[in-house]
Amino acid sequence: MGWLMRLGALLCALRGGLGSVDPEVSVPSASRTCPQECVCAADLLSCAGLGLQDVPATLPAAAAAAELDLSHNALQRLHPGWLTPLSRLRALHLGHNELKALGRGVFSNASGLRLLDLSSNRLRVLGRHDLDGLAALERLFLFDNRLAHLDQDAFQGLSALHRLYLGCNELASFSFDHLHGLGVTHLRALDLSSNRLGRIPVTDLAALPAFLKNGLYLHNNPLPCDCRLYHLLQRWRQRGLSAVTDFAREYICLAFKVPTSRVRFFEHSRVFENCSETLARASLEQPEGQLHVQVGGSLRLHCNTSAPAMHVAWVSPQEELLVAPGSRNGSIVVLADGSLAIRNVQPWHQGVFVCLATGPRLHHNETHEYNVSVHFPHPEPEAFNTSYTTLLGCAVGLVLVLLYLFAPPCPGCHRYCHRTCRCRRWPRASSPLQELSAQSSVLSTTPPEALSRKASVHKHVVFLEPGRRGLNGRVQLAVAENFDLYNPMGLRLKAGSESTSSTVSEGLVIT
């Protein structure tokens, strides 16, 4: 990156030399005061990769720099007060040097510094006053050093620190209850990976707030195969904490307290088969409170502590620090008693709220977690009310009955319908079969009172002699081709084959 910036500055200088230059116009003072072989571009001062063993002597002249890059050099020490002229400095890169110690007052004049990179050096000890004057620091890179000891209050003045990277060092212990003077109010990431941590107090880990557990990296350390530690990390993994899930294969422990007995926490669970779950879960983190609320409802959370707290703060699911009077958008209010109130719950209020309580009578900073689940109200289907429909049906039926019984018809409509619907009655003509029946009665020589007697001897009556085969008691009619329906006199009646003699003997033939 340094050689690219130097190349850009060289091109700018060449292009300026090729153009016409007014002799009365002087060169800007910034280009004249830029340290030799360094690059000064706007608010950036880069002296990276130059093999410097000491800070450039002309550095104080670059008072407008907001970012200073001295990485990839051979710096061995820093002088107290060397950053005094750089009042606008916000980022300082000192990585990949040969710094063995810092010393008191090195950063005493860097009150506006936000980023400090001290990675890949040779630092062995971090003293109590090495980081004084960095009250606004937010990111501190100390990985890939040789740190073996941290003072109990090494981070005492870093109240605004968000991310601390201590990975790839030689730390054998770390104070999780005190965090070496570091407050947990703003801290979101603590990298302790690839160290020599062999003794970790499980109770102190369980007492950490949820947002810091999600950014606590302990992988690639010779952790003890402790039942309580195993169950704690297993629970963090089940909860989906990224610091554990992303590096699950790199969590190891020593089964027999020798380096060659390393086993993976989450792959060789048989090591923990004899662990008592009740004993393992003793003194571990308390389960977070599960709260369910609907959109538009109200919610109030209390920070219950074992002793009166002097200061109470909350952290929202969006990692916003909540102190009185409340959130920036006004949707969350922190009351005088330390409780948190939400009058109109919205979907973005879903997540884990963490309460931070501090006080002189508390053993350490107490935290409480509330997992808030926000649901949309489900409209209940309206029940089918049959009482109204039954009453309406009865009323309609009663009205129709009353109209039918008591309402007189319209006289005009009655006369009109009577006149239009009146039809002329014509005399009905007898059918040919009826005339035939009548003529058969006249032609018969047997009186009517003797019909029953004649039926028994099968004589003289054609219509009472059914055919035994195929006729089924019916009279067979022989109809000529030129038979006239309105002149049935040409109809000839036949009986069955067995009654033909009777018909001929009587001589009843109609022609």
Short mmCIF file of C-alpha atoms in Angstrom, two decimals:
data_model
loop_
_atom_site.label_atom_id
_atom_site.label_comp_id
_atom_site.label_asym_id
_atom_site.label_seq_id
_atom_site.Cartn_x
_atom_site.Cartn_y
_atom_site.Cartn_z
CA MET A 1 0.00 0.00 0.00
CA GLY A 2 2.89 2.37 0.80
CA TRP A 3 4.58 2.01 -2.56
CA LEU A 4 1.29 2.65 -4.35
CA MET A 5 0.84 5.90 -2.50
CA ARG A 6 4.41 6.93 -3.23
CA LEU A 7 3.87 6.11 -6.90
CA GLY A 8 0.74 8.24 -6.94
CA ALA A 9 2.58 11.16 -5.38
CA LEU A 10 5.38 10.79 -7.95
CA LEU A 11 2.93 10.86 -10.84
CA CYS A 12 1.32 13.97 -9.43
CA ALA A 13 4.71 15.64 -9.17
CA LEU A 14 5.63 14.72 -12.75
CA ARG A 15 2.34 16.00 -14.07
CA GLY A 16 2.84 19.24 -12.20
CA GLY A 17 6.35 19.61 -13.63
CA LEU A 18 5.17 19.13 -17.20
CA GLY A 19 2.63 21.90 -16.96
CA SER A 20 3.30 25.58 -16.94
CA VAL A 21 4.26 26.82 -13.50
CA ASP A 22 3.91 30.39 -12.45
CA PRO A 23 7.18 31.38 -10.77
CA GLU A 24 5.28 33.66 -8.42
CA VAL A 25 3.17 30.77 -7.14
CA SER A 26 4.96 28.94 -4.32
CA VAL A 27 4.76 25.23 -3.61
CA PRO A 28 2.28 24.38 -0.85
CA SER A 29 3.79 24.05 2.57
CA ALA A 30 2.35 20.57 3.05
CA SER A 31 4.50 19.13 0.24
CA ARG A 32 7.60 20.85 1.62
CA THR A 33 7.04 19.60 5.21
CA CYS A 34 6.16 15.99 4.33
CA PRO A 35 8.88 13.66 5.70
CA GLN A 36 11.36 12.40 3.18
CA GLU A 37 10.27 9.25 1.31
CA CYS A 38 6.83 9.41 2.98
CA VAL A 39 3.54 10.05 1.24
CA CYS A 40 1.24 12.86 2.30
CA ALA A 41 -2.19 12.72 0.69
CA ALA A 42 -4.95 14.89 2.13
CA ASP A 43 -5.25 13.78 5.77
CA LEU A 44 -3.10 10.63 5.35
CA LEU A 45 0.58 10.39 6.23
CA SER A 46 2.18 7.09 5.22
CA CYS A 47 5.71 6.08 5.99
CA ALA A 48 5.15 2.35 5.75
CA GLY A 49 7.75 -0.13 4.54
CA LEU A 50 10.73 2.22 4.69
CA GLY A 51 12.84 0.29 7.19
CA LEU A 52 12.68 3.12 9.73
CA GLN A 53 14.25 2.44 13.11
CA ASP A 54 12.93 5.62 14.66
CA VAL A 55 10.06 8.01 14.12
CA PRO A 56 10.80 10.65 11.43
CA ALA A 57 12.17 13.87 12.90
CA THR A 58 10.01 16.08 10.64
CA LEU A 59 6.84 14.37 11.75
CA PRO A 60 5.53 17.25 13.89
CA ALA A 61 5.19 19.41 10.80
CA ALA A 62 2.33 17.27 9.47
CA ALA A 63 -0.27 18.61 11.89
CA ALA A 64 -3.22 18.01 9.54
CA ALA A 65 -2.86 14.22 9.41
CA ALA A 66 -5.81 12.17 10.67
CA GLU A 67 -4.21 8.79 9.89
CA LEU A 68 -0.57 7.85 10.39
CA ASP A 69 0.87 4.63 8.99
CA LEU A 70 4.26 3.52 10.31
CA SER A 71 3.75 -0.21 9.78
CA HIS A 72 6.27 -2.63 8.29
CA ASN A 73 9.30 -0.85 9.65
CA ALA A 74 11.92 -1.62 12.30
CA LEU A 75 10.77 0.69 15.07
CA GLN A 76 12.09 -0.44 18.46
CA ARG A 77 10.79 2.25 20.80
CA LEU A 78 8.44 5.21 21.00
CA HIS A 79 9.21 8.46 22.79
CA PRO A 80 6.79 10.01 25.29
CA GLY A 81 4.84 12.90 23.79
CA TRP A 82 5.77 12.11 20.20
CA LEU A 83 2.13 12.49 19.08
CA THR A 84 1.63 15.92 20.65
CA PRO A 85 1.50 17.92 17.35
CA LEU A 86 -0.96 15.49 15.73
CA SER A 87 -4.08 16.79 17.40
CA ARG A 88 -6.38 15.47 14.63
CA LEU A 89 -5.03 11.93 14.64
CA ARG A 90 -7.77 9.25 14.58
CA ALA A 91 -5.93 6.11 13.38
CA LEU A 92 -2.37 4.96 14.15
CA HIS A 93 -0.81 1.90 12.47
CA LEU A 94 2.31 0.51 14.19
CA GLY A 95 2.01 -3.13 13.16
CA HIS A 96 4.89 -5.29 11.97
CA ASN A 97 7.64 -3.51 13.86
CA GLU A 98 10.09 -4.52 16.59
CA LEU A 99 8.52 -2.82 19.59
CA LYS A 100 9.34 -4.63 22.84
CA ALA A 101 7.72 -2.23 25.27
CA LEU A 102 5.57 0.86 25.22
CA GLY A 103 6.26 2.87 28.36
CA ARG A 104 4.39 5.49 30.29
CA GLY A 105 3.12 8.58 28.46
CA VAL A 106 3.59 7.23 24.95
CA PHE A 107 -0.04 7.97 24.02
CA SER A 108 -0.68 10.76 26.50
CA ASN A 109 -1.47 13.29 23.73
CA ALA A 110 -3.67 11.09 21.56
CA SER A 111 -7.02 11.76 23.20
CA GLY A 112 -8.89 11.59 19.86
CA LEU A 113 -7.43 8.30 18.68
CA ARG A 114 -10.05 5.72 17.62
CA LEU A 115 -7.89 2.91 16.19
CA LEU A 116 -4.52 1.66 17.43
CA ASP A 117 -2.73 -1.22 15.66
CA LEU A 118 0.15 -2.75 17.62
CA SER A 119 -0.06 -6.20 16.05
CA SER A 120 2.93 -8.32 15.03
CA ASN A 121 5.45 -6.76 17.38
CA ARG A 122 7.54 -8.15 20.24
CA LEU A 123 5.59 -6.86 23.23
CA ARG A 124 5.91 -9.10 26.28
CA VAL A 125 4.24 -7.12 29.05
CA LEU A 126 1.45 -4.59 29.09
CA GLY A 127 1.82 -2.26 32.05
CA ARG A 128 -0.78 -0.28 33.95
CA HIS A 129 0.03 3.07 32.34
CA ASP A 130 1.07 1.93 28.87
CA LEU A 131 -2.30 2.88 27.36
CA ASP A 132 -3.02 6.06 29.30
CA GLY A 133 -4.60 8.90 27.35
CA LEU A 134 -6.69 6.70 25.03
CA ALA A 135 -10.13 7.43 26.48
CA ALA A 136 -11.77 7.54 23.01
CA LEU A 137 -10.11 4.39 21.65
CA GLU A 138 -12.58 1.94 20.07
CA ARG A 139 -10.38 -0.75 18.44
CA LEU A 140 -7.12 -2.10 19.81
CA PHE A 141 -5.04 -4.70 17.90
CA LEU A 142 -2.50 -6.56 20.06
CA PHE A 143 -2.52 -9.95 18.35
CA ASP A 144 0.62 -11.77 17.20
CA ASN A 145 2.85 -10.48 19.98
CA ARG A 146 4.61 -12.23 22.85
CA LEU A 147 2.40 -11.00 25.63
CA ALA A 148 2.64 -13.25 28.68
CA HIS A 149 1.43 -10.88 31.37
CA LEU A 150 -1.25 -8.22 31.58
CA ASP A 151 -1.45 -5.85 34.48
CA GLN A 152 -4.61 -6.11 36.56
CA ASP A 153 -5.60 -2.60 35.38
CA ALA A 154 -3.91 -2.54 31.99
CA PHE A 155 -7.13 -1.43 30.26
CA GLN A 156 -8.41 0.80 33.03
CA GLY A 157 -8.80 3.98 30.99
CA LEU A 158 -10.28 2.42 27.84
CA SER A 159 -13.92 3.10 28.66
CA ALA A 160 -15.03 3.38 25.02
CA LEU A 161 -13.28 0.26 23.70
CA HIS A 162 -15.46 -1.91 21.40
CA ARG A 163 -13.03 -4.57 20.16
CA LEU A 164 -9.91 -5.98 21.77
CA TYR A 165 -7.75 -8.50 19.91
CA LEU A 166 -5.27 -10.46 22.09
CA GLY A 167 -4.99 -13.60 19.98
CA CYS A 168 -1.75 -15.37 19.12
CA ASN A 169 0.07 -14.46 22.34
CA GLU A 170 1.41 -16.37 25.34
CA LEU A 171 -1.23 -15.54 27.96
CA ALA A 172 -1.72 -18.31 30.52
CA SER A 173 -4.48 -16.55 32.48
CA PHE A 174 -7.02 -13.80 32.07
CA SER A 175 -9.17 -12.02 34.64
CA PHE A 176 -12.71 -12.49 33.31
CA ASP A 177 -14.39 -11.03 36.38
CA HIS A 178 -12.47 -7.75 36.15
CA LEU A 179 -11.34 -7.87 32.51
CA HIS A 180 -8.18 -6.09 33.65
CA GLY A 181 -10.03 -2.86 34.26
CA LEU A 182 -11.96 -2.99 31.01
CA GLY A 183 -15.65 -2.13 31.20
CA VAL A 184 -18.19 -4.34 29.46
CA THR A 185 -20.58 -1.54 28.64
CA HIS A 186 -19.28 -1.00 25.11
CA LEU A 187 -17.15 -4.12 24.59
CA ARG A 188 -18.45 -6.39 21.82
CA ALA A 189 -15.44 -8.54 20.84
CA LEU A 190 -12.69 -10.08 22.98
CA ASP A 191 -10.27 -12.31 21.10
CA LEU A 192 -8.21 -14.63 23.33
CA SER A 193 -7.69 -17.38 20.81
CA SER A 194 -4.40 -19.20 20.25
CA ASN A 195 -2.97 -18.49 23.70
CA ARG A 196 -2.01 -20.75 26.60
CA LEU A 197 -5.14 -20.40 28.70
CA GLY A 198 -5.38 -23.50 30.88
CA ARG A 199 -7.38 -22.19 33.84
CA ILE A 200 -10.66 -20.47 33.12
CA PRO A 201 -13.17 -19.80 35.91
CA VAL A 202 -16.46 -21.09 34.57
CA THR A 203 -18.58 -18.96 36.88
CA ASP A 204 -16.95 -15.77 35.57
CA LEU A 205 -17.62 -16.86 32.01
CA ALA A 206 -21.26 -17.56 32.81
CA ALA A 207 -21.64 -14.10 34.36
CA LEU A 208 -20.59 -12.27 31.19
CA PRO A 209 -23.34 -10.47 29.26
CA ALA A 210 -24.83 -12.18 26.22
CA PHE A 211 -23.41 -9.73 23.68
CA LEU A 212 -19.88 -10.33 24.99
CA LYS A 213 -20.34 -14.13 25.00
CA ASN A 214 -21.17 -13.87 21.33
CA GLY A 215 -17.82 -12.15 20.71
CA LEU A 216 -15.61 -14.10 23.15
CA TYR A 217 -13.13 -16.22 21.19
CA LEU A 218 -11.46 -18.97 23.24
CA HIS A 219 -10.63 -21.51 20.55
CA ASN A 220 -7.21 -23.09 20.12
CA ASN A 221 -6.36 -22.92 23.83
CA PRO A 222 -5.32 -25.88 26.04
CA LEU A 223 -8.55 -25.72 28.04
CA PRO A 224 -9.15 -28.31 30.78
CA CYS A 225 -11.63 -31.09 30.03
CA ASP A 226 -13.94 -29.81 32.74
CA CYS A 227 -17.55 -30.95 32.86
CA ARG A 228 -18.93 -27.54 33.71
CA LEU A 229 -16.89 -25.83 31.01
CA TYR A 230 -18.02 -28.44 28.48
CA HIS A 231 -21.70 -27.96 29.28
CA LEU A 232 -21.31 -24.18 29.22
CA LEU A 233 -19.68 -24.15 25.78
CA GLN A 234 -22.18 -26.74 24.56
CA ARG A 235 -25.02 -24.48 25.62
CA TRP A 236 -23.42 -21.53 23.85
CA ARG A 237 -23.18 -23.63 20.75
CA GLN A 238 -26.83 -24.63 20.97
CA ARG A 239 -27.79 -21.00 21.34
CA GLY A 240 -25.94 -20.21 18.11
CA LEU A 241 -23.24 -17.92 19.50
CA SER A 242 -21.00 -17.23 16.54
CA ALA A 243 -17.76 -17.27 18.55
CA VAL A 244 -18.38 -20.97 19.27
CA THR A 245 -20.22 -22.15 16.17
CA ASP A 246 -17.75 -20.60 13.72
CA PHE A 247 -14.73 -22.26 15.38
CA ALA A 248 -16.28 -25.41 16.85
CA ARG A 249 -13.55 -27.70 15.47
CA GLU A 250 -10.80 -25.59 17.04
CA TYR A 251 -12.06 -25.90 20.61
CA ILE A 252 -9.75 -28.41 22.32
CA CYS A 253 -9.08 -29.58 25.86
CA LEU A 254 -6.43 -31.65 27.64
CA ALA A 255 -7.78 -34.95 28.91
CA PHE A 256 -4.73 -35.90 31.04
CA LYS A 257 -3.02 -32.51 31.51
CA VAL A 258 -0.33 -33.26 28.99
CA PRO A 259 0.00 -31.57 25.60
CA THR A 260 -0.30 -34.86 23.73
CA SER A 261 -3.77 -35.61 25.19
CA ARG A 262 -5.63 -32.95 23.26
CA VAL A 263 -9.18 -33.82 22.23
CA ARG A 264 -11.80 -31.77 20.45
CA PHE A 265 -14.60 -30.54 22.64
CA PHE A 266 -17.53 -31.17 20.33
CA GLU A 267 -16.27 -34.20 18.42
CA HIS A 268 -15.14 -36.54 21.22
CA SER A 269 -17.95 -36.25 23.71
CA ARG A 270 -17.15 -39.66 25.22
CA VAL A 271 -14.63 -37.91 27.45
CA PHE A 272 -17.57 -36.25 29.23
CA GLU A 273 -19.84 -39.30 29.49
CA ASN A 274 -19.20 -39.67 33.22
CA CYS A 275 -20.06 -36.06 33.95
CA SER A 276 -23.06 -35.54 36.18
CA GLU A 277 -25.37 -33.11 34.45
CA THR A 278 -26.65 -31.75 37.75
CA LEU A 279 -23.14 -31.05 39.00
CA ALA A 280 -22.04 -29.68 35.64
CA ARG A 281 -24.87 -27.18 35.49
CA ALA A 282 -24.37 -26.00 39.05
CA SER A 283 -23.33 -22.38 39.40
CA LEU A 284 -23.68 -21.83 35.64
CA GLU A 285 -25.49 -19.04 33.87
CA GLN A 286 -29.11 -18.53 34.73
CA PRO A 287 -31.56 -19.20 31.93
CA GLU A 288 -32.60 -16.07 30.14
CA GLY A 289 -36.13 -14.85 30.68
CA GLN A 290 -38.44 -15.76 27.82
CA LEU A 291 -41.02 -13.08 27.13
CA HIS A 292 -43.71 -13.05 24.45
CA VAL A 293 -45.48 -9.89 23.42
CA GLN A 294 -47.66 -8.86 20.50
CA VAL A 295 -47.00 -6.00 18.12
CA GLY A 296 -48.47 -2.81 19.54
CA GLY A 297 -48.43 -4.05 23.14
CA SER A 298 -46.45 -2.71 26.07
CA LEU A 299 -43.44 -4.22 27.84
CA ARG A 300 -41.51 -3.47 31.01
CA LEU A 301 -38.27 -5.16 32.10
CA HIS A 302 -36.81 -4.93 35.61
CA CYS A 303 -33.11 -5.28 36.41
CA ASN A 304 -33.26 -7.46 39.52
CA THR A 305 -29.93 -7.59 41.36
CA SER A 306 -28.81 -9.23 44.58
CA ALA A 307 -27.91 -5.83 46.06
CA PRO A 308 -28.88 -2.23 45.32
CA ALA A 309 -27.21 -1.06 42.14
CA MET A 310 -25.68 2.37 41.77
CA HIS A 311 -25.73 2.41 37.98
CA VAL A 312 -28.02 0.49 35.61
CA ALA A 313 -27.67 0.34 31.86
CA TRP A 314 -29.29 -1.77 29.15
CA VAL A 315 -28.10 -3.11 25.82
CA SER A 316 -30.70 -3.55 23.08
CA PRO A 317 -30.74 -6.37 20.48
CA GLN A 318 -29.22 -3.85 18.05
CA GLU A 319 -26.28 -3.43 20.50
CA GLU A 320 -27.31 0.10 21.42
CA LEU A 321 -26.40 1.22 24.92
CA LEU A 322 -29.55 2.36 26.69
CA VAL A 323 -29.30 4.77 29.57
CA ALA A 324 -31.74 7.37 30.81
CA PRO A 325 -33.80 8.75 29.14
CA GLY A 326 -33.73 5.90 26.57
CA SER A 327 -33.03 5.03 22.94
CA ARG A 328 -32.23 7.47 20.19
CA ASN A 329 -35.56 7.01 18.39
CA GLY A 330 -37.54 7.34 21.63
CA SER A 331 -39.26 3.96 21.41
CA ILE A 332 -37.46 2.60 24.52
CA VAL A 333 -37.46 4.46 27.82
CA VAL A 334 -35.17 3.84 30.80
CA LEU A 335 -37.03 4.84 33.95
CA ALA A 336 -35.60 6.28 37.16
CA ASP A 337 -35.63 2.92 38.96
CA GLY A 338 -33.50 1.35 36.22
CA SER A 339 -36.32 -0.58 34.55
CA LEU A 340 -36.86 -0.52 30.81
CA ALA A 341 -40.23 0.30 29.28
CA ILE A 342 -41.55 -0.04 25.74
CA ARG A 343 -45.01 1.38 25.18
CA ASN A 344 -45.51 0.36 21.56
CA VAL A 345 -43.68 -2.88 20.80
CA GLN A 346 -42.53 -3.28 17.20
CA PRO A 347 -40.82 -6.19 15.34
CA TRP A 348 -37.37 -4.59 15.68
CA HIS A 349 -37.66 -4.91 19.49
CA GLN A 350 -37.27 -8.68 19.21
CA GLY A 351 -34.07 -10.16 20.61
CA VAL A 352 -32.03 -10.27 23.79
CA PHE A 353 -32.07 -7.30 26.17
CA VAL A 354 -29.19 -7.30 28.67
CA CYS A 355 -29.22 -5.41 31.95
CA LEU A 356 -25.88 -4.20 33.36
CA ALA A 357 -25.86 -3.32 37.07
CA THR A 358 -22.88 -1.95 38.99
CA GLY A 359 -22.57 -1.00 42.64
CA PRO A 360 -20.18 -1.07 45.60
CA ARG A 361 -22.03 -3.92 47.30
CA LEU A 362 -22.09 -6.14 44.22
CA HIS A 363 -19.32 -8.73 43.98
CA HIS A 364 -18.96 -7.98 40.31
CA ASN A 365 -21.03 -6.46 37.57
CA GLU A 366 -24.31 -8.36 37.43
CA THR A 367 -26.12 -8.99 34.19
CA HIS A 368 -29.59 -10.23 33.42
CA GLU A 369 -30.90 -11.28 30.05
CA TYR A 370 -34.41 -11.15 28.62
CA ASN A 371 -35.21 -12.84 25.33
CA VAL A 372 -38.16 -10.96 23.87
CA SER A 373 -40.22 -12.58 21.11
CA VAL A 374 -42.55 -10.30 19.18
CA HIS A 375 -45.59 -11.82 17.48
CA PHE A 376 -48.22 -10.37 15.19
CA PRO A 377 -51.77 -10.73 16.55
CA HIS A 378 -53.74 -13.50 14.88
CA PRO A 379 -57.33 -12.38 14.14
CA GLU A 380 -59.80 -14.89 15.52
CA PRO A 381 -62.50 -16.01 13.07
CA GLU A 382 -65.92 -14.62 13.89
CA ALA A 383 -68.22 -17.22 15.38
CA PHE A 384 -71.34 -17.96 13.31
CA ASN A 385 -74.21 -16.56 15.37
CA THR A 386 -77.36 -18.59 14.63
CA SER A 387 -79.64 -16.61 16.94
CA TYR A 388 -79.89 -13.66 14.55
CA THR A 389 -80.46 -15.84 11.51
CA THR A 390 -83.13 -17.87 13.33
CA LEU A 391 -84.92 -14.73 14.46
CA LEU A 392 -84.80 -13.27 10.94
CA GLY A 393 -86.17 -16.49 9.44
CA CYS A 394 -89.05 -16.56 11.93
CA ALA A 395 -89.93 -12.95 11.19
CA VAL A 396 -89.93 -13.47 7.44
CA GLY A 397 -92.07 -16.61 7.78
CA LEU A 398 -94.58 -14.83 10.02
CA VAL A 399 -94.91 -11.97 7.55
CA LEU A 400 -95.56 -14.36 4.69
CA VAL A 401 -98.20 -16.24 6.68
CA LEU A 402 -99.98 -13.01 7.61
CA LEU A 403 -99.95 -11.84 4.01
CA TYR A 404 -101.40 -15.14 2.88
CA LEU A 405 -104.18 -15.10 5.48
CA PHE A 406 -105.25 -11.49 5.70
CA ALA A 407 -104.04 -9.56 2.68
CA PRO A 408 -106.91 -9.42 0.06
CA PRO A 409 -105.95 -9.90 -3.58
CA CYS A 410 -106.00 -6.94 -5.91
CA PRO A 411 -109.49 -6.65 -7.52
CA GLY A 412 -108.17 -5.39 -10.81
CA CYS A 413 -105.58 -8.12 -10.98
CA HIS A 414 -108.23 -10.75 -10.14
CA ARG A 415 -110.59 -9.63 -12.96
CA TYR A 416 -107.75 -9.46 -15.44
CA CYS A 417 -106.52 -12.94 -14.60
CA HIS A 418 -110.09 -14.31 -14.69
CA ARG A 419 -110.75 -12.76 -18.11
CA THR A 420 -107.49 -13.84 -19.71
CA CYS A 421 -107.47 -17.30 -18.24
CA ARG A 422 -111.12 -18.11 -19.17
CA CYS A 423 -111.24 -20.74 -21.93
CA ARG A 424 -114.10 -22.16 -24.03
CA ARG A 425 -115.10 -25.70 -23.33
CA TRP A 426 -115.61 -27.86 -26.42
CA PRO A 427 -117.48 -31.18 -26.36
CA ARG A 428 -115.10 -34.08 -26.19
CA ALA A 429 -115.30 -36.58 -29.03
CA SER A 430 -115.33 -40.21 -28.12
CA SER A 431 -112.36 -42.25 -29.13
CA PRO A 432 -112.62 -45.13 -31.59
CA LEU A 433 -111.96 -47.66 -28.88
CA GLN A 434 -114.83 -46.31 -26.83
CA GLU A 435 -117.19 -46.57 -29.82
CA LEU A 436 -115.92 -50.05 -30.48
CA SER A 437 -116.67 -51.09 -26.92
CA ALA A 438 -120.14 -49.68 -27.18
CA GLN A 439 -120.86 -51.47 -30.46
CA SER A 440 -119.56 -54.71 -29.06
CA SER A 441 -122.02 -54.45 -26.25
CA VAL A 442 -124.86 -53.86 -28.69
CA LEU A 443 -123.92 -56.67 -31.01
CA SER A 444 -123.52 -59.17 -28.26
CA THR A 445 -126.53 -61.57 -28.07
CA THR A 446 -125.83 -62.37 -24.51
CA PRO A 447 -127.64 -60.21 -22.03
CA PRO A 448 -125.50 -58.40 -19.47
CA GLU A 449 -126.75 -60.43 -16.56
CA ALA A 450 -125.61 -63.67 -18.22
CA LEU A 451 -121.97 -62.63 -18.77
CA SER A 452 -120.64 -64.41 -15.76
CA ARG A 453 -122.36 -67.60 -16.78
CA LYS A 454 -121.09 -67.51 -20.36
CA ALA A 455 -117.57 -66.89 -19.18
CA SER A 456 -117.44 -70.25 -17.52
CA VAL A 457 -118.30 -72.22 -20.71
CA HIS A 458 -116.09 -70.10 -23.04
CA LYS A 459 -118.85 -69.36 -25.59
CA HIS A 460 -120.36 -66.32 -27.35
CA VAL A 461 -118.07 -63.69 -25.70
CA VAL A 462 -114.96 -62.79 -27.59
CA PHE A 463 -113.46 -60.37 -25.02
CA LEU A 464 -113.58 -62.91 -22.18
CA GLU A 465 -111.50 -65.56 -23.96
CA PRO A 466 -107.78 -64.74 -23.52
CA GLY A 467 -105.12 -66.51 -25.52
CA ARG A 468 -103.06 -69.00 -23.56
CA ARG A 469 -99.82 -68.37 -25.45
CA GLY A 470 -98.41 -64.97 -26.25
CA LEU A 471 -101.60 -62.92 -25.64
CA ASN A 472 -101.52 -62.75 -21.86
CA GLY A 473 -105.23 -62.01 -21.62
CA ARG A 474 -105.31 -59.35 -24.36
CA VAL A 475 -107.49 -59.26 -27.45
CA GLN A 476 -105.61 -59.47 -30.69
CA LEU A 477 -106.60 -56.77 -33.15
CA ALA A 478 -106.27 -57.34 -36.86
CA VAL A 479 -106.02 -53.94 -38.52
CA ALA A 480 -106.19 -53.55 -42.25
CA GLU A 481 -103.70 -51.37 -44.07
CA ASN A 482 -106.41 -48.91 -45.15
CA PHE A 483 -107.95 -48.71 -41.68
CA ASP A 484 -109.53 -45.37 -40.88
CA LEU A 485 -109.14 -44.29 -37.30
CA TYR A 486 -112.40 -42.31 -37.42
CA ASN A 487 -114.28 -45.21 -39.02
CA PRO A 488 -113.67 -48.19 -36.78
CA MET A 489 -116.22 -50.34 -38.54
CA GLY A 490 -113.51 -52.03 -40.57
CA LEU A 491 -111.70 -53.29 -37.50
CA ARG A 492 -111.68 -57.10 -37.15
CA LEU A 493 -111.18 -58.72 -33.84
CA LYS A 494 -109.35 -62.01 -33.44
CA ALA A 495 -108.97 -64.25 -30.53
CA GLY A 496 -106.22 -66.76 -29.83
CA SER A 497 -105.88 -69.91 -31.78
CA GLU A 498 -107.78 -71.86 -29.22
CA SER A 499 -110.79 -69.48 -29.24
CA THR A 500 -111.15 -69.25 -33.00
CA SER A 501 -113.86 -71.88 -33.12
CA SER A 502 -115.93 -70.00 -30.65
CA THR A 503 -115.66 -66.84 -32.66
CA VAL A 504 -116.65 -68.58 -35.88
CA SER A 505 -119.45 -70.45 -34.28
CA GLU A 506 -121.04 -67.27 -33.15
CA GLY A 507 -120.32 -65.59 -36.46
CA LEU A 508 -119.41 -62.25 -34.97
CA VAL A 509 -117.30 -60.57 -37.65
CA ILE A 510 -117.08 -56.81 -38.02
CA THR A 511 -116.59 -55.56 -41.55
#
